[in-house]
mmCIF file of C-alpha atoms in Angstrom:
data_model
loop_
_atom_site.group_PDB
_atom_site.id
_atom_site.type_symbol
_atom_site.label_atom_id
_atom_site.label_comp_id
_atom_site.label_asym_id
_atom_site.label_seq_id
_atom_site.Cartn_x
_atom_site.Cartn_y
_atom_site.Cartn_z
ATOM 1 C CA MET A 1 8.270 38.585 22.931
ATOM 2 C CA SER A 2 5.071 37.299 21.321
ATOM 3 C CA PHE A 3 6.646 37.606 17.860
ATOM 4 C CA TYR A 4 9.476 35.258 18.836
ATOM 5 C CA PHE A 5 6.980 32.850 20.377
ATOM 6 C CA ALA A 6 4.941 32.849 17.151
ATOM 7 C CA VAL A 7 8.086 32.192 15.108
ATOM 8 C CA LEU A 8 9.113 29.363 17.434
ATOM 9 C CA VAL A 9 5.655 27.762 17.280
ATOM 10 C CA SER A 10 5.667 28.082 13.479
ATOM 11 C CA ILE A 11 9.055 26.382 13.243
ATOM 12 C CA VAL A 12 7.986 23.524 15.525
ATOM 13 C CA LEU A 13 4.722 23.008 13.627
ATOM 14 C CA GLY A 14 6.597 23.113 10.318
ATOM 15 C CA ALA A 15 9.034 20.490 11.586
ATOM 16 C CA PHE A 16 6.197 18.198 12.679
ATOM 17 C CA LEU A 17 4.374 18.615 9.377
ATOM 18 C CA SER A 18 7.569 17.953 7.412
ATOM 19 C CA ALA A 19 8.306 14.825 9.437
ATOM 20 C CA ALA A 20 4.741 13.558 8.961
ATOM 21 C CA PHE A 21 4.897 14.197 5.211
ATOM 22 C CA LEU A 22 8.253 12.435 4.824
ATOM 23 C CA TRP A 23 7.137 9.464 6.931
ATOM 24 C CA ASP A 24 3.986 9.137 4.828
ATOM 25 C CA ARG A 25 5.968 9.200 1.563
ATOM 26 C CA ILE A 26 8.394 6.548 2.850
ATOM 27 C CA TYR A 27 5.500 4.361 4.034
ATOM 28 C CA ILE A 28 3.727 4.624 0.685
ATOM 29 C CA ARG A 29 6.920 3.840 -1.260
ATOM 30 C CA GLN A 30 7.610 0.812 0.924
ATOM 31 C CA TYR A 31 4.157 -0.751 0.448
ATOM 32 C CA ARG A 32 3.312 0.484 -3.064
ATOM 33 C CA ASP A 33 4.055 -2.880 -4.691
ATOM 34 C CA ARG A 34 1.994 -4.805 -2.154
ATOM 35 C CA ILE A 35 -0.995 -2.548 -2.721
ATOM 36 C CA ARG A 36 -0.981 -3.394 -6.421
ATOM 37 C CA GLU A 37 -0.992 -7.159 -5.867
ATOM 38 C CA ASN A 38 -4.242 -9.052 -6.345
ATOM 39 C CA VAL A 39 -5.105 -12.068 -4.201
ATOM 40 C CA TYR A 40 -6.697 -15.136 -5.771
ATOM 41 C CA HIS A 41 -8.246 -18.337 -4.387
ATOM 42 C CA CYS A 42 -8.185 -21.409 -6.605
ATOM 43 C CA MET A 43 -11.536 -23.170 -6.671
ATOM 44 C CA LYS A 44 -9.985 -26.382 -7.996
ATOM 45 C CA CYS A 45 -6.992 -27.042 -5.742
ATOM 46 C CA ASN A 46 -7.912 -24.676 -2.856
ATOM 47 C CA SER A 47 -4.612 -22.750 -2.919
ATOM 48 C CA ILE A 48 -4.276 -19.019 -2.292
ATOM 49 C CA TYR A 49 -1.846 -17.015 -4.407
ATOM 50 C CA SER A 50 -1.149 -13.447 -5.493
ATOM 51 C CA SER A 51 -0.317 -11.848 -8.808
ATOM 52 C CA ARG A 52 0.552 -8.387 -10.089
ATOM 53 C CA ALA A 53 -1.010 -9.056 -13.480
ATOM 54 C CA ALA A 54 -3.681 -6.616 -14.579
ATOM 55 C CA GLY A 55 -7.195 -7.960 -14.826
ATOM 56 C CA ASP A 56 -9.744 -9.787 -12.742
ATOM 57 C CA SER A 57 -8.441 -13.318 -13.289
ATOM 58 C CA ALA A 58 -5.137 -15.169 -13.122
ATOM 59 C CA VAL A 59 -3.907 -18.698 -13.706
ATOM 60 C CA CYS A 60 -3.203 -20.787 -10.617
ATOM 61 C CA PRO A 61 0.525 -21.654 -10.383
ATOM 62 C CA VAL A 62 -0.281 -25.082 -8.876
ATOM 63 C CA CYS A 63 -2.950 -26.541 -11.164
ATOM 64 C CA GLY A 64 -3.308 -24.044 -14.039
ATOM 65 C CA TYR A 65 -6.998 -23.249 -13.427
ATOM 66 C CA ARG A 66 -8.055 -19.641 -14.146
ATOM 67 C CA ASN A 67 -9.622 -17.977 -11.081
ATOM 68 C CA GLY A 68 -11.207 -14.630 -10.316
ATOM 69 C CA ARG A 69 -9.626 -12.332 -7.785
ATOM 70 C CA LEU A 70 -10.875 -12.026 -4.230
ATOM 71 C CA LYS A 71 -12.736 -8.846 -3.353
ATOM 72 C CA PHE A 72 -12.845 -7.764 0.265
#
């Protein structure tokens, strides 16, 4: 009887762990692109924008001024 209980508990725990792993992978895939975006604040025209370009600065799409990225 205890063997069957151990098998049942193992199956239930395996199902929960599998569901948690799959949910985590789906969540990461869904927000992967947003994580890689950098947020910038233009010091000249006071607009806030984002860019996926690599580096610590990007050109403002409104006025063309090069700004550094925001660090939180």
